[in-house]
Amino acid sequence: MQNTISLYQKPIVIKQESLPFTVRLVKNESDLMKAVSIRQSAYERHVPEFAKLLQEPELADYEDDTVVFLAESKDDGAPLGTIRIQSNFVRPLDLEKSVELPTWLSESKIAEASRLGIVASPQGSLIKDALVKAFYLLCMKNSIDLMVISARRPLNRMYEKLCFSDVFSDLIPMKHIGNIPHKIMYFDVRSSYKTWTEHNHPGVEFFGLTHHPDISID
């Protein structure tokens, strides 16, 4: 990801909140293997056949236009969750191996989140929100226009609740994800706060109005 100064209007932070875990960028092979272990075990719970392909890092994990986030427990450093982010600054998104995006999307500055994995835990929802917030903050920092995801059902409902919209009405078989049908969805980063407030989104405080020092995007 290139480092640029965001020109987007940000909501005013009204409070600071600590989390029981940290979210940070993967910096080395040891970090990456922690992320891979979470990724593989999470997929194994839902798509066990495809999970067999995720036991080792993927080539995409090492690309210059890609970063991987890792959530870790503050208590013992145990890995709790992970997400991978790729921009289209250098090359098309990985999901474009499986689907041709409409011009209004492909010609924008976009970033795709993939390989979201979270441990089975009472904190799972909070970990997920923190990883998605890291995705959002990274997009804000790099002046990304649109956040893009592909999600199998029922995970697409999670993104619907975050005010993501469908790119296509149909499910798309994703060739690079075992031909599993996915919903392709997007979120306009530039109008995020306006969208959340207009929809009375319950997470607007977490995503827009609260500073979480435990989430690092540098």
mmCIF file of C-alpha atoms in Angstrom, residues 19-41 61 66-74 76-85 114-119 126-128 130-135 138 213-218:
data_model
loop_
_atom_site.group_PDB
_atom_site.id
_atom_site.type_symbol
_atom_site.label_atom_id
_atom_site.label_comp_id
_atom_site.label_asym_id
_atom_site.label_seq_id
_atom_site.Cartn_x
_atom_site.Cartn_y
_atom_site.Cartn_z
ATOM 1 C CA LEU A 19 -9.502 -3.583 23.395
ATOM 2 C CA PRO A 20 -8.516 -6.905 25.035
ATOM 3 C CA PHE A 21 -6.371 -7.648 21.962
ATOM 4 C CA THR A 22 -4.237 -5.852 19.402
ATOM 5 C CA VAL A 23 -4.600 -5.621 15.632
ATOM 6 C CA ARG A 24 -1.425 -4.969 13.672
ATOM 7 C CA LEU A 25 0.234 -5.603 10.324
ATOM 8 C CA VAL A 26 2.074 -8.864 9.742
ATOM 9 C CA LYS A 27 5.771 -7.976 9.642
ATOM 10 C CA ASN A 28 7.607 -11.292 9.271
ATOM 11 C CA GLU A 29 7.220 -14.985 8.486
ATOM 12 C CA SER A 30 6.408 -15.851 12.101
ATOM 13 C CA ASP A 31 3.532 -13.366 12.106
ATOM 14 C CA LEU A 32 2.322 -14.693 8.762
ATOM 15 C CA MET A 33 2.273 -18.289 10.004
ATOM 16 C CA LYS A 34 0.096 -17.192 12.932
ATOM 17 C CA ALA A 35 -2.311 -15.582 10.474
ATOM 18 C CA VAL A 36 -2.267 -18.689 8.278
ATOM 19 C CA SER A 37 -3.099 -20.933 11.238
ATOM 20 C CA ILE A 38 -6.157 -18.835 12.090
ATOM 21 C CA ARG A 39 -7.192 -18.584 8.430
ATOM 22 C CA GLN A 40 -6.989 -22.335 7.877
ATOM 23 C CA SER A 41 -8.839 -23.293 11.062
ATOM 24 C CA ASP A 61 0.442 -12.887 0.972
ATOM 25 C CA THR A 66 -1.013 -6.616 -0.224
ATOM 26 C CA VAL A 67 -0.948 -6.475 3.574
ATOM 27 C CA VAL A 68 -2.132 -8.951 6.176
ATOM 28 C CA PHE A 69 -3.526 -7.938 9.573
ATOM 29 C CA LEU A 70 -3.227 -10.104 12.671
ATOM 30 C CA ALA A 71 -5.250 -9.851 15.882
ATOM 31 C CA GLU A 72 -3.487 -11.148 18.997
ATOM 32 C CA SER A 73 -4.484 -11.570 22.633
ATOM 33 C CA LYS A 74 -2.910 -9.084 25.031
ATOM 34 C CA ASP A 76 -0.626 -14.402 25.958
ATOM 35 C CA GLY A 77 -0.044 -13.248 22.385
ATOM 36 C CA ALA A 78 -2.267 -15.989 20.970
ATOM 37 C CA PRO A 79 -3.509 -15.289 17.426
ATOM 38 C CA LEU A 80 -7.229 -14.476 17.353
ATOM 39 C CA GLY A 81 -8.011 -13.291 13.836
ATOM 40 C CA THR A 82 -6.683 -12.172 10.493
ATOM 41 C CA ILE A 83 -7.676 -10.409 7.282
ATOM 42 C CA ARG A 84 -5.794 -9.735 4.022
ATOM 43 C CA ILE A 85 -6.090 -6.455 2.089
ATOM 44 C CA SER A 114 -10.171 -11.459 1.799
ATOM 45 C CA ARG A 115 -9.209 -14.436 3.950
ATOM 46 C CA LEU A 116 -11.061 -13.149 7.001
ATOM 47 C CA GLY A 117 -10.600 -15.679 9.779
ATOM 48 C CA ILE A 118 -11.514 -15.484 13.463
ATOM 49 C CA VAL A 119 -11.156 -17.967 16.311
ATOM 50 C CA LEU A 126 -15.527 -7.760 18.467
ATOM 51 C CA ILE A 127 -12.441 -9.244 16.790
ATOM 52 C CA LYS A 128 -14.245 -9.213 13.447
ATOM 53 C CA ALA A 130 -11.719 -4.577 14.805
ATOM 54 C CA LEU A 131 -10.282 -6.273 11.712
ATOM 55 C CA VAL A 132 -12.866 -4.613 9.465
ATOM 56 C CA LYS A 133 -12.075 -1.284 11.129
ATOM 57 C CA ALA A 134 -8.373 -1.823 10.330
ATOM 58 C CA PHE A 135 -9.442 -2.368 6.696
ATOM 59 C CA LEU A 138 -6.166 1.662 5.896
ATOM 60 C CA PRO A 213 -5.024 2.669 20.035
ATOM 61 C CA ASP A 214 -4.824 -1.132 19.927
ATOM 62 C CA ILE A 215 -5.575 -1.068 16.176
ATOM 63 C CA SER A 216 -2.395 -0.145 14.287
ATOM 64 C CA ILE A 217 -2.268 0.233 10.489
ATOM 65 C CA ASP A 218 1.429 1.224 10.253
#
